[in-house]
C-alpha cells in the first residue's frame, strides 16, 4: 500500500471518527463513547441540575473539540513517519502553519472556557440567555432553578437523538445542542409548522416515517428563534404539553399513529353512547392517569343484560379521562390486529372488571 493511500485512508477515518464524536450516533451512545459519559463524574446529574449540567457540558465540548485539528497532526505524524512532523526545525511551511493554527485554536478555546467560568459561570452564553428571561428583581439563577425543578417532573415531553433533544416542560421549550442550549418560555413563543419530510424507510423500525419541522419564535427580541424537528407520531404528545396552539399556515398534513387513529374513533363512539348523570353528592376528581384533566367518563354496563355477556358492571367511581381510558383500552388489544380493537374488550384499569366500548359513558355536566 502506497503512502498516499495510507494518508487518504487515515484522513477519511479521522474525519469520520471526529464527526461521530461531535454528533454521536446510536452505536457510539450505546458504547458510552460520548463526552457526557466520559466526564459524567464532573458534569454531575442532569436530572438534578439541568442548567449547570449543560453549562459544563457545552464548555467541555468546546475545549475537547478544539483538540481535533492537533489530533490530526499527531496522527499524521504517527502514520506517516517519513513526513517527519515531529521535527519542528525541518517542517514545511504548510505543516508549520497548520500546527500554529491547531495550537492557536486550543488556546482560544481554553481562554473562552476560562472566561465563561468566571464569577460562577455568569459569562456563559446559557447564563446570559437566561438573563434575558428573568423577571424584574430576579437573577438568571432563579430562572435556572425554575427550569431545574420542571425538568425533574416525570410528565415532561422529551424527544430527539442524543445531543439534539427537544424538551418541553410545563413552562419551557428547550432544545439542546453540542455548543448551545435554546430556551424559550411557553407564554412568549409562536410555534409554527414550517414543513414536513417523508421517508419511505426509517432506520429505526424499517417503515415509512414523517418528520415535522417547527419554527419557534419568541416575542422577546433578545431570544433568538430556533427550529425543532420530531416524528409525526409524537405530534399529539407535543401538542398536549404546549399551552399555546400550533400554527399550521402551510396546511401540512400530519400522519397519525395507529393509536391516535384509534383514539379518534374511540372518542367518536363514546359521544354516541348514553351519558352518565352522577349524583349531586359525587365529587369528580382529577384523572389518575394524566393528573391534568378532570375525570370525565364512567364505566356502566350497557352493551347487554346486566347478568349476561362477558362484560361486568364496574362499581368504580369516575377516576379516568376519556383520552387516558382510550389509551388504556388500545394498550390491552392485540397489536397485530388493529381491525379488531373496536369490537374487543378490556379490563377496567382500576378494578379489572371487563368492559367494551359501548360501556364507556361520558359524565353529563350539569
Short mmCIF file of C-alpha atoms in Angstrom, two decimals:
data_model
loop_
_atom_site.label_atom_id
_atom_site.label_comp_id
_atom_site.label_asym_id
_atom_site.label_seq_id
_atom_site.Cartn_x
_atom_site.Cartn_y
_atom_site.Cartn_z
CA UNK A 1 0.00 0.00 0.00
CA UNK A 2 1.43 3.37 -1.06
CA UNK A 3 1.96 6.19 1.40
CA UNK A 4 -0.58 8.37 -0.42
CA UNK A 5 -3.22 5.68 0.10
CA UNK A 6 -2.36 5.47 3.79
CA UNK A 7 -2.74 9.26 4.10
CA UNK A 8 -6.14 9.22 2.37
CA UNK A 9 -7.45 6.32 4.49
CA UNK A 10 -6.26 7.94 7.71
CA UNK A 11 -7.85 11.27 6.74
CA UNK A 12 -11.18 9.60 5.94
CA UNK A 13 -11.13 7.61 9.16
CA UNK A 14 -10.18 10.62 11.30
CA UNK A 15 -12.81 12.89 9.78
CA UNK A 16 -15.47 10.18 10.19
CA UNK A 17 -14.48 9.50 13.80
CA UNK A 18 -14.43 13.22 14.60
CA UNK A 19 -17.94 13.70 13.22
CA UNK A 20 -19.13 10.72 15.24
CA UNK A 21 -17.73 12.29 18.39
CA UNK A 22 -19.29 15.67 17.56
CA UNK A 23 -22.69 14.16 16.78
CA UNK A 24 -22.68 10.66 18.32
CA UNK A 25 -24.77 8.03 16.50
CA UNK A 26 -26.75 5.43 18.39
CA UNK A 27 -23.87 2.97 18.33
CA UNK A 28 -21.49 5.44 20.00
CA UNK A 29 -24.08 6.34 22.62
CA UNK A 30 -24.69 2.66 23.41
CA UNK A 31 -20.95 2.09 23.74
CA UNK A 32 -20.60 5.10 26.06
CA UNK A 33 -18.29 6.98 23.65
CA UNK A 34 -19.66 10.45 24.42
CA UNK A 35 -18.39 13.48 26.27
CA UNK A 36 -21.30 13.24 28.70
CA UNK A 37 -20.40 9.67 29.61
CA UNK A 38 -16.64 10.16 29.85
CA UNK A 39 -17.00 13.28 32.03
CA UNK A 40 -20.08 12.15 33.94
CA UNK A 41 -18.35 12.43 37.33
CA UNK A 42 -17.54 16.09 36.77
CA UNK A 43 -20.70 17.14 34.95
CA UNK A 44 -22.93 15.88 37.72
CA UNK A 45 -26.57 14.88 37.42
CA UNK A 46 -28.61 16.30 34.55
CA UNK A 47 -31.80 15.25 36.32
CA UNK A 48 -30.98 17.30 39.44
CA UNK A 49 -29.08 20.28 37.98
CA UNK A 50 -30.14 20.56 34.35
CA UNK A 51 -28.84 24.07 33.60
CA UNK A 52 -25.48 23.72 35.36
CA UNK A 53 -25.01 20.32 33.74
CA UNK A 54 -25.36 21.79 30.26
CA UNK A 55 -23.25 24.83 31.10
CA UNK A 56 -20.37 22.49 31.98
CA UNK A 57 -21.13 20.13 29.08
CA UNK A 58 -21.03 22.83 26.42
CA UNK A 59 -17.83 24.29 27.89
CA UNK A 60 -16.00 20.96 27.87
CA UNK A 61 -17.36 20.19 24.41
CA UNK A 62 -15.79 23.37 23.01
CA UNK A 63 -12.44 22.56 24.66
CA UNK A 64 -12.34 18.90 23.62
CA UNK A 65 -13.40 19.60 20.04
CA UNK A 66 -10.66 22.24 19.76
CA UNK A 67 -8.09 19.41 20.06
CA UNK A 68 -9.32 17.68 16.89
CA UNK A 69 -7.05 19.61 14.45
CA UNK A 70 -3.99 18.93 16.61
CA UNK A 71 -5.06 15.29 16.87
CA UNK A 72 -4.99 15.02 13.09
CA UNK A 73 -1.48 16.47 13.04
CA UNK A 74 -0.23 13.97 15.62
CA UNK A 75 -1.99 11.08 13.87
CA UNK A 76 -0.48 12.04 10.52
CA UNK A 77 2.95 12.11 12.10
CA UNK A 78 2.48 8.62 13.56
CA UNK A 79 1.01 7.04 10.41
CA UNK A 80 3.42 8.79 8.05
CA UNK A 81 6.86 8.80 9.74
CA UNK A 82 8.58 9.95 6.54
CA UNK A 83 6.86 13.35 6.86
CA UNK A 84 8.98 13.95 9.96
CA UNK A 85 6.24 16.09 11.50
CA UNK A 86 7.73 15.91 14.99
CA UNK A 87 10.97 17.60 13.89
CA UNK A 88 9.85 21.23 14.14
CA UNK A 89 13.08 22.58 12.67
CA UNK A 90 12.56 20.97 9.25
CA UNK A 91 8.77 21.36 8.95
CA UNK A 92 7.46 22.58 5.59
CA UNK A 93 5.58 25.90 5.60
CA UNK A 94 2.13 24.25 5.23
CA UNK A 95 2.54 21.94 8.22
CA UNK A 96 4.14 24.71 10.30
CA UNK A 97 1.15 26.94 9.58
CA UNK A 98 -1.27 24.09 10.32
CA UNK A 99 0.46 23.36 13.64
CA UNK A 100 0.34 27.01 14.68
CA UNK A 101 -3.38 27.22 13.82
CA UNK A 102 -4.12 23.99 15.69
CA UNK A 103 -2.38 25.18 18.84
CA UNK A 104 -4.00 28.60 18.45
CA UNK A 105 -7.48 27.06 18.31
CA UNK A 106 -6.80 25.19 21.55
CA UNK A 107 -5.52 28.33 23.29
CA UNK A 108 -8.54 30.34 22.17
CA UNK A 109 -10.90 27.59 23.39
CA UNK A 110 -9.16 27.46 26.78
CA UNK A 111 -9.34 31.25 27.15
CA UNK A 112 -13.05 31.24 26.20
CA UNK A 113 -13.78 28.41 28.66
CA UNK A 114 -11.94 30.28 31.42
CA UNK A 115 -13.86 33.48 30.64
CA UNK A 116 -17.19 31.61 30.74
CA UNK A 117 -16.35 30.12 34.15
CA UNK A 118 -15.61 33.49 35.80
CA UNK A 119 -17.96 34.69 38.55
CA UNK A 120 -19.58 31.26 38.86
CA UNK A 121 -20.47 30.98 35.15
CA UNK A 122 -22.03 34.43 34.86
CA UNK A 123 -20.35 34.93 31.47
CA UNK A 124 -21.52 31.70 29.86
CA UNK A 125 -23.89 32.13 26.86
CA UNK A 126 -26.54 29.98 28.58
CA UNK A 127 -26.36 32.22 31.66
CA UNK A 128 -26.70 35.35 29.54
CA UNK A 129 -29.66 33.82 27.69
CA UNK A 130 -31.38 33.08 30.99
CA UNK A 131 -30.70 36.70 31.96
CA UNK A 132 -32.96 37.75 29.09
CA UNK A 133 -35.71 35.53 30.52
CA UNK A 134 -35.57 36.77 34.08
CA UNK A 135 -38.23 38.97 35.61
CA UNK A 136 -37.57 42.26 37.31
CA UNK A 137 -35.62 41.74 40.52
CA UNK A 138 -34.63 38.16 39.66
CA UNK A 139 -31.30 36.71 38.59
CA UNK A 140 -30.56 34.14 35.91
CA UNK A 141 -30.03 31.60 38.70
CA UNK A 142 -33.69 31.98 39.68
CA UNK A 143 -34.72 31.10 36.14
CA UNK A 144 -32.27 28.19 36.16
CA UNK A 145 -33.79 26.89 39.38
CA UNK A 146 -37.28 27.03 37.85
CA UNK A 147 -36.13 25.05 34.81
CA UNK A 148 -34.32 22.51 37.00
CA UNK A 149 -37.46 21.90 39.04
CA UNK A 150 -39.68 21.39 35.99
CA UNK A 151 -37.13 19.12 34.31
CA UNK A 152 -37.30 16.72 37.26
CA UNK A 153 -41.02 16.15 36.70
CA UNK A 154 -41.96 12.85 35.07
CA UNK A 155 -44.58 14.36 32.74
CA UNK A 156 -42.18 16.42 30.61
CA UNK A 157 -42.07 15.79 26.85
CA UNK A 158 -38.68 14.64 25.54
CA UNK A 159 -37.70 13.54 22.05
CA UNK A 160 -34.83 13.67 19.58
CA UNK A 161 -31.46 11.97 19.15
CA UNK A 162 -28.60 12.21 21.62
CA UNK A 163 -27.21 15.73 21.65
CA UNK A 164 -30.17 17.21 19.73
CA UNK A 165 -33.02 16.71 22.16
CA UNK A 166 -36.25 18.68 22.36
CA UNK A 167 -37.63 19.07 25.88
CA UNK A 168 -40.98 20.65 26.73
CA UNK A 169 -41.93 21.21 30.35
CA UNK A 170 -44.95 22.98 31.81
CA UNK A 171 -43.41 26.41 31.17
CA UNK A 172 -40.36 25.97 28.92
CA UNK A 173 -39.41 24.80 25.43
CA UNK A 174 -35.76 23.70 25.27
CA UNK A 175 -33.52 22.40 22.51
CA UNK A 176 -30.08 21.03 23.31
CA UNK A 177 -27.07 21.08 21.02
CA UNK A 178 -23.35 20.39 21.16
CA UNK A 179 -22.41 24.02 21.85
CA UNK A 180 -25.73 25.64 22.78
CA UNK A 181 -28.98 25.40 24.68
CA UNK A 182 -32.01 27.15 23.18
CA UNK A 183 -34.57 28.12 25.82
CA UNK A 184 -37.90 29.93 25.44
CA UNK A 185 -40.86 30.47 27.76
CA UNK A 186 -44.10 28.91 26.55
CA UNK A 187 -46.07 32.11 27.17
CA UNK A 188 -43.76 34.08 24.88
CA UNK A 189 -43.48 31.85 21.81
CA UNK A 190 -45.19 31.28 18.47
CA UNK A 191 -44.82 27.68 17.31
CA UNK A 192 -45.33 27.25 13.57
CA UNK A 193 -45.12 24.14 11.39
CA UNK A 194 -42.51 25.03 8.76
CA UNK A 195 -42.57 21.87 6.62
CA UNK A 196 -42.53 18.10 6.75
CA UNK A 197 -40.22 15.38 5.45
CA UNK A 198 -41.49 11.97 4.42
CA UNK A 199 -39.18 8.98 4.11
CA UNK A 200 -40.23 5.62 2.76
CA UNK A 201 -37.85 3.80 5.11
CA UNK A 202 -36.81 4.56 8.67
CA UNK A 203 -33.57 3.18 10.11
CA UNK A 204 -35.31 2.68 13.46
CA UNK A 205 -38.22 0.42 12.52
CA UNK A 206 -37.78 -0.17 8.76
CA UNK A 207 -41.11 1.50 7.92
CA UNK A 208 -42.21 4.82 6.44
CA UNK A 209 -41.83 7.86 8.65
CA UNK A 210 -42.74 11.54 8.59
CA UNK A 211 -40.72 14.25 10.32
CA UNK A 212 -42.14 17.68 11.08
CA UNK A 213 -40.02 20.82 11.33
CA UNK A 214 -41.27 23.55 13.66
CA UNK A 215 -40.18 27.16 13.89
CA UNK A 216 -40.05 28.55 17.42
CA UNK A 217 -40.01 32.34 17.65
CA UNK A 218 -40.29 34.40 20.83
CA UNK A 219 -41.93 37.77 21.34
CA UNK A 220 -38.85 38.59 23.39
CA UNK A 221 -36.48 40.17 20.83
CA UNK A 222 -33.43 39.07 22.84
CA UNK A 223 -34.30 35.39 22.40
CA UNK A 224 -33.15 34.04 19.05
CA UNK A 225 -35.64 31.93 17.07
CA UNK A 226 -34.79 28.26 16.62
CA UNK A 227 -36.24 25.18 15.00
CA UNK A 228 -37.19 21.76 16.33
CA UNK A 229 -37.74 18.50 14.48
CA UNK A 230 -39.74 15.48 15.59
CA UNK A 231 -41.51 12.37 14.36
CA UNK A 232 -45.13 12.98 13.38
CA UNK A 233 -46.12 10.12 15.70
CA UNK A 234 -45.07 12.35 18.61
CA UNK A 235 -47.10 15.34 17.43
CA UNK A 236 -50.07 14.68 19.71
CA UNK A 237 -47.84 14.36 22.81
CA UNK A 238 -46.13 17.65 21.95
CA UNK A 239 -49.45 19.38 21.34
CA UNK A 240 -50.83 18.18 24.66
CA UNK A 241 -47.82 19.60 26.52
CA UNK A 242 -47.93 23.03 24.90
CA UNK A 243 -50.05 25.84 26.28
CA UNK A 244 -50.26 27.83 23.03
CA UNK A 245 -51.75 26.48 19.77
CA UNK A 246 -49.52 25.28 16.96
CA UNK A 247 -49.93 27.28 13.76
CA UNK A 248 -50.15 25.28 10.54
CA UNK A 249 -50.19 28.08 7.98
CA UNK A 250 -48.99 25.81 5.16
CA UNK A 251 -51.65 23.18 5.89
CA UNK A 252 -49.10 20.40 6.31
CA UNK A 253 -50.85 17.02 6.50
CA UNK A 254 -49.63 15.24 9.63
CA UNK A 255 -49.65 11.46 9.69
CA UNK A 256 -51.27 9.91 12.73
CA UNK A 257 -50.05 6.89 14.60
CA UNK A 258 -52.23 3.80 14.87
CA UNK A 259 -53.03 4.66 18.49
CA UNK A 260 -54.04 8.21 17.56
CA UNK A 261 -56.35 6.96 14.81
CA UNK A 262 -57.99 4.52 17.21
CA UNK A 263 -58.31 7.21 19.87
CA UNK A 264 -60.22 9.44 17.45
CA UNK A 265 -62.56 6.56 16.54
CA UNK A 266 -62.90 5.69 20.23
CA UNK A 267 -63.98 9.24 21.06
CA UNK A 268 -66.49 9.29 18.20
CA UNK A 269 -68.13 6.13 19.53
CA UNK A 270 -68.25 7.37 23.12
CA UNK A 271 -70.06 10.53 22.00
CA UNK A 272 -72.87 8.29 20.70
CA UNK A 273 -73.14 6.36 23.98
CA UNK A 274 -75.57 7.24 26.75
CA UNK A 275 -74.30 9.88 29.17
CA UNK A 276 -73.82 9.13 32.86
CA UNK A 277 -75.57 11.53 35.27
CA UNK A 278 -73.68 11.49 38.57
CA UNK A 279 -75.46 12.15 41.88
CA UNK A 280 -75.08 15.62 43.30
CA UNK A 281 -73.01 14.30 46.20
CA UNK A 282 -70.36 12.70 43.95
CA UNK A 283 -67.14 14.72 43.71
CA UNK A 284 -65.36 14.38 40.38
CA UNK A 285 -61.60 14.38 40.89
CA UNK A 286 -58.59 14.71 38.60
CA UNK A 287 -57.80 11.82 36.23
CA UNK A 288 -55.31 9.49 37.92
CA UNK A 289 -53.77 8.67 34.54
CA UNK A 290 -52.56 12.08 33.36
CA UNK A 291 -53.14 14.08 36.57
CA UNK A 292 -54.05 17.05 34.35
CA UNK A 293 -57.67 16.72 33.20
CA UNK A 294 -60.77 16.12 35.26
CA UNK A 295 -62.19 12.60 35.12
CA UNK A 296 -65.00 12.70 32.54
CA UNK A 297 -66.04 9.06 31.88
CA UNK A 298 -67.72 6.29 33.87
CA UNK A 299 -67.96 2.57 33.08
CA UNK A 300 -71.58 1.41 33.05
CA UNK A 301 -72.60 -1.94 31.55
CA UNK A 302 -74.96 -1.05 28.71
CA UNK A 303 -73.93 -3.48 25.97
CA UNK A 304 -76.08 -6.36 27.26
CA UNK A 305 -78.32 -7.54 30.06
CA UNK A 306 -76.63 -6.90 33.45
CA UNK A 307 -76.39 -10.64 34.14
CA UNK A 308 -75.34 -11.78 30.67
CA UNK A 309 -72.35 -11.44 28.38
CA UNK A 310 -68.65 -11.17 29.11
CA UNK A 311 -68.79 -7.57 30.31
CA UNK A 312 -69.17 -6.96 34.05
CA UNK A 313 -70.67 -4.00 35.87
CA UNK A 314 -67.93 -1.69 37.18
CA UNK A 315 -68.59 -0.03 40.53
CA UNK A 316 -65.55 2.30 40.49
CA UNK A 317 -66.13 6.00 40.89
CA UNK A 318 -65.08 8.18 37.91
CA UNK A 319 -61.28 8.23 38.01
CA UNK A 320 -60.18 8.50 34.34
CA UNK A 321 -60.48 10.95 31.49
CA UNK A 322 -61.65 9.79 28.07
CA UNK A 323 -58.20 10.05 26.46
CA UNK A 324 -56.39 8.06 29.14
CA UNK A 325 -59.07 5.37 29.16
CA UNK A 326 -58.85 5.15 25.36
CA UNK A 327 -55.08 4.72 25.51
CA UNK A 328 -55.51 2.03 28.17
CA UNK A 329 -58.10 0.23 26.05
CA UNK A 330 -55.79 0.29 22.99
CA UNK A 331 -52.83 -0.99 25.01
CA UNK A 332 -54.80 -4.08 26.06
CA UNK A 333 -55.59 -5.16 22.50
CA UNK A 334 -53.81 -7.40 20.01
CA UNK A 335 -51.31 -5.02 18.40
CA UNK A 336 -51.03 -7.23 15.32
CA UNK A 337 -54.75 -6.98 14.52
CA UNK A 338 -55.93 -3.39 14.97
CA UNK A 339 -59.06 -4.09 12.93
CA UNK A 340 -60.47 -6.00 15.94
CA UNK A 341 -59.90 -3.29 18.54
CA UNK A 342 -63.29 -1.57 18.43
CA UNK A 343 -65.13 -4.87 18.92
CA UNK A 344 -62.84 -6.17 21.65
CA UNK A 345 -62.93 -5.86 25.42
CA UNK A 346 -60.59 -4.66 28.14
CA UNK A 347 -60.33 -4.90 31.94
CA UNK A 348 -61.06 -1.77 33.95
CA UNK A 349 -57.70 -0.17 34.80
CA UNK A 350 -58.78 0.08 38.44
CA UNK A 351 -60.88 -2.98 39.38
CA UNK A 352 -60.25 -5.19 36.31
CA UNK A 353 -63.98 -5.53 35.52
CA UNK A 354 -64.37 -6.42 31.83
CA UNK A 355 -65.90 -3.70 29.62
CA UNK A 356 -66.29 -2.84 25.94
CA UNK A 357 -66.53 0.43 24.03
CA UNK A 358 -70.33 0.54 24.47
CA UNK A 359 -69.90 0.59 28.25
CA UNK A 360 -67.95 3.85 28.34
CA UNK A 361 -70.21 6.79 29.23
CA UNK A 362 -69.37 10.46 29.32
CA UNK A 363 -70.19 12.26 32.52
CA UNK A 364 -73.03 14.71 31.93
CA UNK A 365 -72.19 18.23 33.03
CA UNK A 366 -74.99 20.00 34.88
#
